Amino acid sequence: MTAPSPAPTDVYFDFLCPFAWRGLELADVLRRERGQAFRLRHFSLVQGNHPENPDRKAPAWWLHEQAGDAGTPAQQASLRAFLAAQAAARQGEEAAWAFTLALFRLRHERKAELDEAAVRLAAQEAGLDLARFEADLADEAGLREALAADLRDAAALGVFGTPTFVLPGGNAAYLRFSALVQEAEAAQALWDLYREVLASGAGIETIKRPR
Amino acid sequence: MTAPSPAPTDVYFDFLCPFAWRGLELADVLRRERGQAFRLRHFSLVQGNHPENPDRKAPAWWLHEQAGDAGTPAQQASLRAFLAAQAAARQGEEAAWAFTLALFRLRHERKAELDEAAVRLAAQEAGLDLARFEADLADEAGLREALAADLRDAAALGVFGTPTFVLPGGNAAYLRFSALVQEAEAAQALWDLYREVLASGAGIETIKRPR
């Protein structure tokens, strides 16, 4: 027998965002070294900040409905990365994490563009079955529908930035931090502090430094 | 001999803001029951959100330069309350706290408007020397200059919302919470948690719940 898996924390991210990258590295440390469960979810910053979406809980403009060659370079890059990550996830949860981290590191550590070459390189570095990855990438309608499910859940929750973590009980918050936390003890300390803020009886809604 | 006063934490607030009210109640508990030092500072939300001030660190439009009967009701109320609080502060620190809390409670607990009657009632409830208060109120140029000093310091720091606390070492953040915390132990727990977030080695910049 194995212990039941703990309920997962959803982590919403966009590959465009360096803070989401750090959030994913944090989650990965906790996942690998502390047995915390996280579920990878996609939230689009371009959609969230789109002028046609004044109410973030009821978007009129959805990223998954846009043509791949439409819009700004950031929009195209974000959509491309999301669809590729949905394709990678068809090879299982470990494949999804490996691809997600590989693509994030390519973008934010090695400063690559989120182009077709980066997507293929991330798939290769993540050890994906590349033939299957290409075949899954070709099912664009299916990938877009999977992305839509994430975008709809994010909108319902009112997600506005990444990374946003949603704890099993429903408590949720955007968490922006500047350090790359890859050591288990530091990761646990940050995670405990974040959860303590969300659990505070004072009803903390925001702590935000002026910039 | 008495112990040296600890370096104060600046707390920036606007009487318009219910979260600033809760922040001031928190500070007052810590001040009275735990010997924490706080300094009352004014930040104008109307100025901070003014369309002529796209760069919050270099405002073109300043509240202290506006006529008392100009602008929106919120602008007039905020300026009136600030100038009255500057007048109250001429009767000493305890008078400033008593007046500030009395006016905040009038506005956010008893739902009064921030009008001339509320200012006089707060002065009375705070136990001010009312004749001196009226005389100090009449020195409008001096009160406006004192307000300007606060607004300039807030702008230099990039304050964007209230309450914003600035710790003696310079660490600062907006702290928004929904509960009225008036018990010493709960106040200390919230304050310790807030300071722990600001001191975290992860460089936490923002924790913000979606709404």
XYZ file of C-alpha atoms in Angstrom:
422
model
C 0.000 0.000 0.000
C 1.053 3.550 -0.596
C -0.111 6.598 1.270
C -2.916 8.459 -0.461
C -1.696 11.362 -2.535
C -2.295 14.682 -0.830
C -4.739 17.006 -2.555
C -2.800 19.075 -5.066
C -2.156 22.790 -5.055
C -2.931 24.292 -8.453
C -0.206 26.563 -9.779
C -1.223 28.936 -12.565
C 1.581 30.205 -14.753
C 2.488 31.802 -18.062
C 5.796 30.988 -19.741
C 6.239 34.711 -20.412
C 6.654 35.505 -16.718
C 9.968 35.305 -14.814
C 8.138 35.214 -11.488
C 6.135 32.223 -12.676
C 9.434 30.546 -13.538
C 10.656 31.018 -9.967
C 7.298 29.814 -8.676
C 7.547 26.639 -10.744
C 11.084 25.977 -9.534
C 9.800 26.394 -5.969
C 6.932 23.995 -6.602
C 9.263 21.487 -8.216
C 11.586 21.445 -5.209
C 8.636 20.900 -2.857
C 7.228 18.232 -5.148
C 10.460 16.279 -5.477
C 11.885 16.718 -2.000
C 8.897 17.246 0.265
C 6.131 15.239 -1.391
C 3.911 18.271 -1.959
C 1.471 17.806 -4.833
C 1.092 20.539 -7.437
C -0.991 20.633 -10.572
C 0.233 22.616 -13.574
C -2.360 25.108 -14.841
C -2.164 27.756 -17.551
C -3.159 31.409 -17.178
C -2.557 33.883 -19.994
C -1.162 37.291 -19.034
C -1.934 38.637 -22.517
C -5.552 37.570 -22.057
C -5.680 38.892 -18.502
C -4.404 42.324 -19.563
C -6.328 42.482 -22.838
C -8.345 45.710 -23.314
C -11.387 43.658 -24.360
C -11.344 41.970 -20.947
C -12.141 44.699 -18.396
C -13.786 42.073 -16.174
C -11.163 39.439 -15.596
C -13.780 36.988 -14.398
C -15.759 37.246 -17.653
C -13.274 37.539 -20.520
C -14.567 38.336 -24.000
C -11.167 37.696 -25.603
C -9.632 34.249 -25.079
C -6.115 33.241 -26.018
C -7.085 29.727 -27.059
C -9.407 31.162 -29.743
C -6.654 33.174 -31.434
C -4.767 32.168 -34.567
C -1.187 31.139 -33.938
C 0.175 33.916 -36.135
C -2.130 36.657 -34.791
C -1.336 39.374 -32.314
C 1.880 40.509 -30.693
C 5.038 38.402 -30.496
C 4.297 37.861 -26.788
C 0.803 36.570 -27.582
C 2.113 34.165 -30.207
C 4.920 32.963 -27.941
C 2.580 32.384 -25.021
C 0.043 30.438 -27.093
C 2.773 28.346 -28.715
C 4.293 27.473 -25.330
C 0.936 26.592 -23.788
C -0.066 24.284 -26.652
C 3.316 22.599 -26.557
C 3.013 22.087 -22.802
C -0.445 20.577 -23.290
C 1.097 18.213 -25.845
C 3.907 17.307 -23.439
C 1.379 16.583 -20.698
C -0.074 13.788 -22.818
C 3.093 11.855 -21.982
C 2.289 12.024 -18.271
C 2.785 14.251 -15.267
C 6.563 13.816 -15.044
C 6.866 14.675 -18.728
C 4.746 17.780 -18.186
C 6.990 18.958 -15.346
C 10.197 18.186 -17.222
C 8.996 20.035 -20.320
C 7.615 22.988 -18.373
C 10.817 23.492 -16.416
C 12.992 22.989 -19.499
C 11.056 25.600 -21.460
C 10.999 28.039 -18.534
C 14.757 27.692 -18.106
C 15.353 28.154 -21.814
C 13.353 31.357 -21.729
C 14.367 32.928 -18.437
C 17.768 31.442 -17.641
C 19.196 31.085 -21.147
C 17.170 33.982 -22.615
C 15.839 32.069 -25.625
C 12.746 33.220 -27.486
C 9.656 31.025 -27.095
C 9.812 29.960 -30.732
C 9.406 26.613 -32.486
C 13.082 25.817 -31.998
C 12.852 26.408 -28.242
C 9.775 24.188 -27.976
C 11.585 21.325 -29.734
C 14.749 21.839 -27.694
C 12.757 21.788 -24.453
C 11.021 18.572 -25.538
C 14.370 17.009 -26.270
C 15.965 18.175 -23.016
C 12.929 16.945 -21.098
C 13.434 13.483 -22.575
C 10.050 13.358 -24.278
C 9.164 10.826 -26.949
C 9.726 13.286 -29.786
C 7.715 11.438 -32.417
C 4.746 11.274 -30.095
C 5.248 14.943 -29.163
C 5.039 15.945 -32.848
C 1.937 13.829 -33.340
C 0.284 15.367 -30.265
C 1.265 18.879 -31.392
C -0.631 18.223 -34.618
C -3.899 17.748 -32.672
C -4.254 21.475 -32.307
C -7.995 21.436 -31.648
C -7.562 19.049 -28.729
C -4.677 21.039 -27.263
C -6.661 24.267 -27.536
C -9.588 22.684 -25.719
C -7.301 21.543 -22.896
C -5.851 25.064 -22.672
C -9.368 26.515 -22.647
C -10.228 24.474 -19.552
C -7.304 26.033 -17.665
C -8.109 29.533 -18.885
C -11.749 29.149 -17.864
C -10.848 27.942 -14.356
C -8.361 30.803 -13.966
C -10.966 33.344 -15.050
C -13.571 31.938 -12.650
C -11.081 32.338 -9.820
C -10.101 35.870 -10.852
C -6.429 35.035 -11.399
C -4.608 38.234 -12.419
C -0.915 37.309 -12.360
C 1.498 34.406 -12.247
C 2.408 32.460 -10.324
C -0.908 32.107 -8.503
C -1.189 29.129 -6.164
C -4.572 27.689 -5.197
C -4.399 25.601 -2.031
C -6.607 22.523 -1.661
C -9.052 24.393 0.603
C -9.518 27.110 -2.014
C -7.290 29.765 -0.488
C -5.367 31.381 -3.324
C -2.902 34.170 -3.956
C -0.424 35.523 -6.416
C 3.089 35.078 -5.003
C 5.847 37.218 -6.454
C 9.386 36.772 -5.198
C 12.745 37.662 -6.683
C 15.102 34.885 -5.552
C 15.558 31.552 -7.276
C 14.789 29.102 -4.461
C 16.117 25.646 -5.291
C 17.139 24.363 -1.864
C 14.569 22.286 0.024
C 14.769 24.013 3.385
C 14.497 27.516 1.924
C 11.661 26.353 -0.319
C 9.775 24.894 2.620
C 10.282 28.069 4.672
C 8.913 30.239 1.875
C 5.997 27.892 1.308
C 5.146 27.746 5.025
C 5.270 31.544 5.267
C 3.023 31.938 2.220
C 0.487 29.499 3.660
C 0.641 31.214 7.045
C -0.266 34.525 5.386
C -3.228 32.898 3.638
C -4.377 31.230 6.874
C -4.033 34.342 9.061
C -7.094 35.183 11.092
C -6.597 38.836 10.169
C -7.821 38.100 6.662
C -4.685 39.313 4.886
C -5.612 40.201 1.295
C -2.453 41.884 0.046
C 1.142 42.462 1.075
C 2.886 44.413 -1.655
C 6.104 46.376 -1.652
C 6.164 49.716 -3.435
C 8.436 49.634 -6.464
C 16.338 57.189 33.068
C 14.038 55.752 30.502
C 14.896 53.299 27.732
C 15.620 54.965 24.402
C 12.600 55.037 22.120
C 12.800 52.415 19.381
C 13.063 53.771 15.858
C 9.544 54.348 14.577
C 7.741 52.596 11.759
C 6.119 55.108 9.433
C 2.504 54.345 8.619
C 1.087 56.093 5.555
C -2.673 56.426 5.442
C -5.621 58.249 3.899
C -8.789 58.809 5.904
C -10.792 57.692 2.848
C -9.549 54.113 3.133
C -11.141 51.432 5.346
C -7.993 49.307 5.158
C -5.957 52.237 6.437
C -8.406 52.484 9.333
C -7.730 48.850 10.259
C -4.014 49.442 9.845
C -4.127 52.388 12.235
C -6.093 50.383 14.815
C -3.433 47.673 14.523
C -0.641 50.201 14.994
C -2.417 51.759 17.947
C -2.724 48.417 19.751
C 0.972 47.705 19.190
C 1.870 51.211 20.278
C -0.159 51.137 23.492
C 0.307 47.544 24.532
C 3.617 46.469 23.041
C 5.685 49.649 23.026
C 6.088 49.692 19.236
C 6.735 53.161 17.845
C 4.787 54.373 14.814
C 4.820 57.717 13.088
C 1.649 58.999 11.423
C 2.176 59.959 7.770
C -0.265 61.093 5.088
C -0.583 59.641 1.580
C -3.333 60.801 -0.766
C -5.149 58.117 -2.746
C -6.756 60.776 -4.954
C -3.296 62.088 -5.783
C -1.881 58.604 -6.257
C -4.615 57.661 -8.730
C -4.781 61.039 -10.475
C -4.563 60.832 -14.295
C -1.958 63.622 -14.281
C 0.313 61.418 -12.180
C 1.273 58.446 -14.373
C 4.601 58.225 -12.529
C 3.745 57.888 -8.877
C 7.281 58.809 -7.893
C 7.112 62.137 -9.739
C 3.595 63.545 -9.314
C 2.602 66.616 -11.313
C -0.658 67.014 -9.391
C -0.395 67.436 -5.606
C -3.296 67.380 -3.182
C -1.810 70.048 -0.902
C -1.833 72.534 -3.815
C -5.563 72.158 -4.479
C -8.281 74.556 -3.310
C -10.432 73.184 -0.512
C -13.588 73.418 -2.636
C -12.057 71.983 -5.826
C -12.388 68.483 -7.232
C -14.523 65.527 -6.256
C -16.181 65.110 -2.859
C -13.551 62.466 -2.042
C -10.730 64.891 -2.851
C -12.235 67.613 -0.688
C -12.904 65.212 2.180
C -9.385 63.814 2.079
C -7.723 67.245 2.036
C -9.973 68.506 4.847
C -9.181 65.487 7.012
C -5.441 65.714 6.393
C -5.266 69.420 7.250
C -7.314 68.837 10.396
C -4.998 65.995 11.417
C -1.984 68.244 10.874
C -3.661 70.824 13.138
C -4.347 68.177 15.785
C -0.725 67.041 15.674
C 0.344 70.500 16.891
C -1.073 69.447 20.268
C 1.385 66.557 20.467
C 1.713 62.935 19.450
C -1.003 61.592 21.734
C -3.410 64.226 20.436
C -2.552 63.262 16.863
C -3.304 59.603 17.543
C -6.505 60.352 19.417
C -7.766 62.628 16.647
C -6.726 60.286 13.839
C -8.466 57.294 15.405
C -11.552 59.328 16.303
C -11.929 60.598 12.745
C -11.260 57.160 11.223
C -13.900 55.613 13.490
C -16.381 58.338 12.676
C -15.889 57.667 8.966
C -15.587 53.886 8.811
C -17.358 52.633 11.934
C -20.119 55.215 12.247
C -20.270 56.004 8.500
C -20.051 59.780 8.854
C -18.933 61.967 5.965
C -15.540 63.619 6.347
C -17.123 67.074 6.607
C -16.494 70.049 8.876
C -18.882 68.672 11.494
C -17.017 65.344 11.606
C -13.678 67.112 12.000
C -14.992 69.124 14.972
C -16.642 66.079 16.534
C -13.426 64.061 16.221
C -11.474 66.899 17.863
C -13.949 66.972 20.718
C -13.978 63.189 21.168
C -10.185 63.152 21.082
C -10.099 65.623 23.953
C -8.241 68.315 22.025
C -7.982 71.908 23.187
C -10.717 73.084 20.848
C -9.789 76.766 20.871
C -6.234 75.939 19.970
C -7.454 73.486 17.333
C -9.465 76.245 15.640
C -6.514 78.601 15.774
C -4.219 75.990 14.256
C -6.777 75.169 11.559
C -6.672 78.819 10.536
C -2.950 78.525 9.686
C -3.794 76.820 6.440
C -0.483 77.592 4.714
C 1.471 75.976 7.528
C -0.777 72.903 7.578
C -0.473 72.513 3.822
C 3.311 72.659 4.048
C 3.312 69.938 6.717
C 1.030 67.820 4.515
C 3.334 68.436 1.536
C 6.273 66.967 3.452
C 4.355 63.724 3.967
C 3.152 63.592 0.356
C 6.685 64.177 -0.940
C 8.142 61.409 1.233
C 5.367 59.030 0.138
C 6.006 59.824 -3.521
C 9.755 59.303 -3.167
C 9.049 55.886 -1.701
C 6.515 54.944 -4.401
C 3.635 54.454 -1.967
C 0.551 53.381 -3.957
C -2.019 52.387 -1.328
C -2.836 52.625 2.354
C -1.895 51.491 4.857
C 1.755 51.267 3.852
C 4.195 50.612 6.681
C 7.862 51.578 6.386
C 10.042 49.697 8.865
C 13.060 51.425 10.435
C 15.459 49.601 8.093
C 13.579 50.869 5.025
C 11.650 47.697 4.209
C 8.129 48.760 3.250
C 4.891 47.281 2.005
C 1.214 47.937 1.610
C -0.681 45.686 4.036
C -4.356 45.063 3.327
C -6.361 42.947 5.732
C -10.078 42.643 6.354
C -10.407 41.991 10.097
C -10.458 44.647 12.791
C -7.576 43.549 15.029
C -7.822 45.179 18.448
C -6.469 42.474 20.726
C -2.763 42.628 21.575
C -1.831 39.016 20.885
C -3.573 38.911 17.507
C -2.060 42.279 16.615
C 1.423 41.071 17.485
C 0.943 37.864 15.473
C -0.149 39.812 12.394
C 2.709 42.280 12.798
C 5.289 39.511 13.238
C 3.978 37.710 10.151
C 4.098 40.903 8.094
C 7.667 41.594 9.160
C 8.648 37.979 8.466
C 7.364 38.348 4.894
C 9.405 41.524 4.425
C 12.511 39.886 5.884
C 12.242 36.655 3.885
C 15.384 35.660 2.041
C 13.225 34.776 -0.961
C 12.705 38.467 -1.664
C 8.917 38.364 -1.461
C 7.551 41.358 -3.379
C 3.839 40.601 -3.474
C 1.305 38.239 -1.947
C -2.130 39.124 -3.264
C -5.362 37.195 -3.312
C -7.486 37.315 -6.432
C -10.780 39.106 -5.810
